[in-house]
Amino acid sequence: MQGRAVPDDLSGTQLAAAIRVSALAEELGSHPHPLSASPMQAIARLHVAAAAGLIDDAQVGRPRIGAELPRDLSGLPPAPAAEAAAARLRGLAELLGSDAKHSALLTAAIAHGEILAIRPFVLGNGLVARAVFRILLVSGGVDPSGVIVPEAAFLADAVGYGQAAAQYTSGADVPGWVASCARAVTDGAGEGSTIADAVLAGKLPQI
């Protein structure tokens, strides 16, 4: 996207948000344990990148409060009320900040699923969830060079992605959700290889 114009409309605002989130995820992923020291702060930063210009400034960078409801991911089972969502988000932060050793892929999948399930923010939950997934894959050593593109796999099977997320949200099939995330990593590795080959062949610019 470097040097390209962004449309001056809602689609352009959404595209700019996605670019900001990707850039921040890359920055955070380059640091050791980026989500363990201050997980809530890092998630809030991701939300600022994801939601700025799309919702009221007072709602940016903080979890839902009062009677606020999420305005995205409507295909999932109902999200918990704001107070319950905030408590569950704190639980996720405790998991991310824990010294306990877990599989990096498992931790990334659970964090991804938790943010989709609780939808702690008014808007931008999907972008934040996938960014956290990517950051944990990179910092956890699954994808240390950051070349895997799991987002491409989620996009290629958007229906399956939504169904797996709904199964996680309802608690009906947590292992199935983890497996779907693992498949996205495998498929995303193939997409990353394709992009790398295109760069080497001169079809994409080297940044």
Short mmCIF file of C-alpha atoms in Angstrom, two decimals, residues 48-148:
data_model
loop_
_atom_site.label_atom_id
_atom_site.label_comp_id
_atom_site.label_asym_id
_atom_site.label_seq_id
_atom_site.Cartn_x
_atom_site.Cartn_y
_atom_site.Cartn_z
CA VAL A 48 -7.01 2.48 18.81
CA ALA A 49 -5.46 1.45 15.50
CA ALA A 50 -8.54 -0.59 14.53
CA ALA A 51 -11.31 1.82 15.50
CA ALA A 52 -10.01 5.38 15.17
CA GLY A 53 -12.31 7.31 12.87
CA LEU A 54 -14.97 4.60 12.90
CA ILE A 55 -16.58 5.18 16.32
CA ASP A 56 -16.79 8.00 18.84
CA ASP A 57 -13.41 9.01 20.21
CA ALA A 58 -14.62 8.26 23.74
CA GLN A 59 -15.15 4.61 22.78
CA VAL A 60 -11.74 4.11 21.20
CA GLY A 61 -9.12 2.14 23.13
CA ARG A 62 -11.35 0.99 25.96
CA PRO A 63 -13.70 -1.95 26.57
CA ARG A 64 -17.47 -1.51 26.33
CA ILE A 65 -19.19 0.03 29.35
CA GLY A 66 -22.75 0.29 30.59
CA ALA A 67 -25.32 -0.74 28.00
CA GLU A 68 -22.91 -0.59 25.06
CA LEU A 69 -23.15 -3.54 22.68
CA PRO A 70 -20.71 -4.63 19.95
CA ARG A 71 -21.65 -3.50 16.46
CA ASP A 72 -19.63 -6.12 14.59
CA LEU A 73 -19.45 -9.92 14.22
CA SER A 74 -23.24 -10.14 14.38
CA GLY A 75 -23.19 -13.72 13.05
CA LEU A 76 -21.84 -15.04 16.36
CA PRO A 77 -23.87 -15.97 19.43
CA PRO A 78 -24.75 -12.94 21.61
CA ALA A 79 -21.81 -11.24 23.27
CA PRO A 80 -21.71 -10.94 27.06
CA ALA A 81 -22.78 -7.67 28.64
CA ALA A 82 -20.10 -5.02 29.10
CA GLU A 83 -19.25 -5.85 32.72
CA ALA A 84 -18.92 -9.58 32.03
CA ALA A 85 -16.93 -8.88 28.86
CA ALA A 86 -14.48 -6.67 30.76
CA ALA A 87 -14.01 -9.36 33.42
CA ARG A 88 -13.37 -12.01 30.78
CA LEU A 89 -10.92 -9.71 29.00
CA ARG A 90 -9.02 -9.33 32.27
CA GLY A 91 -8.93 -13.12 32.50
CA LEU A 92 -7.41 -13.26 29.02
CA ALA A 93 -4.84 -10.67 30.06
CA GLU A 94 -3.90 -12.85 33.04
CA LEU A 95 -3.40 -15.81 30.69
CA LEU A 96 -1.20 -13.76 28.38
CA GLY A 97 0.80 -12.40 31.32
CA SER A 98 1.23 -15.79 32.99
CA ASP A 99 4.66 -17.38 33.32
CA ALA A 100 3.13 -20.80 32.65
CA LYS A 101 4.44 -22.52 29.54
CA HIS A 102 1.79 -23.28 26.94
CA SER A 103 1.92 -24.14 23.27
CA ALA A 104 2.26 -20.85 21.38
CA LEU A 105 -0.24 -21.98 18.76
CA LEU A 106 -2.75 -23.01 21.44
CA THR A 107 -2.35 -19.71 23.29
CA ALA A 108 -2.74 -17.75 20.06
CA ALA A 109 -5.87 -19.68 19.08
CA ILE A 110 -7.49 -19.25 22.50
CA ALA A 111 -6.70 -15.53 22.61
CA HIS A 112 -8.09 -15.11 19.09
CA GLY A 113 -11.26 -17.00 20.01
CA GLU A 114 -11.73 -15.18 23.31
CA ILE A 115 -11.69 -11.74 21.70
CA LEU A 116 -14.16 -12.87 19.04
CA ALA A 117 -16.38 -14.43 21.70
CA ILE A 118 -16.50 -11.60 24.19
CA ARG A 119 -16.25 -8.74 21.67
CA PRO A 120 -14.94 -6.37 24.34
CA PHE A 121 -15.09 -3.32 22.10
CA VAL A 122 -17.91 -1.52 20.32
CA LEU A 123 -16.23 -2.06 16.94
CA GLY A 124 -12.98 -3.49 15.58
CA ASN A 125 -13.03 -6.77 17.51
CA GLY A 126 -12.21 -8.93 14.49
CA LEU A 127 -9.15 -6.87 13.53
CA VAL A 128 -7.88 -6.90 17.11
CA ALA A 129 -8.47 -10.65 17.49
CA ARG A 130 -6.57 -11.54 14.32
CA ALA A 131 -3.76 -9.11 15.18
CA VAL A 132 -3.33 -10.73 18.61
CA PHE A 133 -3.27 -14.12 16.90
CA ARG A 134 -0.53 -12.98 14.53
CA ILE A 135 1.54 -11.33 17.29
CA LEU A 136 1.46 -14.47 19.44
CA LEU A 137 2.46 -16.67 16.50
CA VAL A 138 5.48 -14.47 15.82
CA SER A 139 6.56 -13.86 19.41
CA GLY A 140 5.90 -17.49 20.37
CA GLY A 141 8.24 -18.82 17.70
CA VAL A 142 5.64 -20.43 15.43
CA ASP A 143 6.36 -17.82 12.77
CA PRO A 144 9.49 -15.96 13.91
CA SER A 145 10.01 -14.25 10.55
CA GLY A 146 6.38 -13.12 10.28
CA VAL A 147 5.83 -14.46 6.77
CA ILE A 148 2.76 -16.61 7.44
#
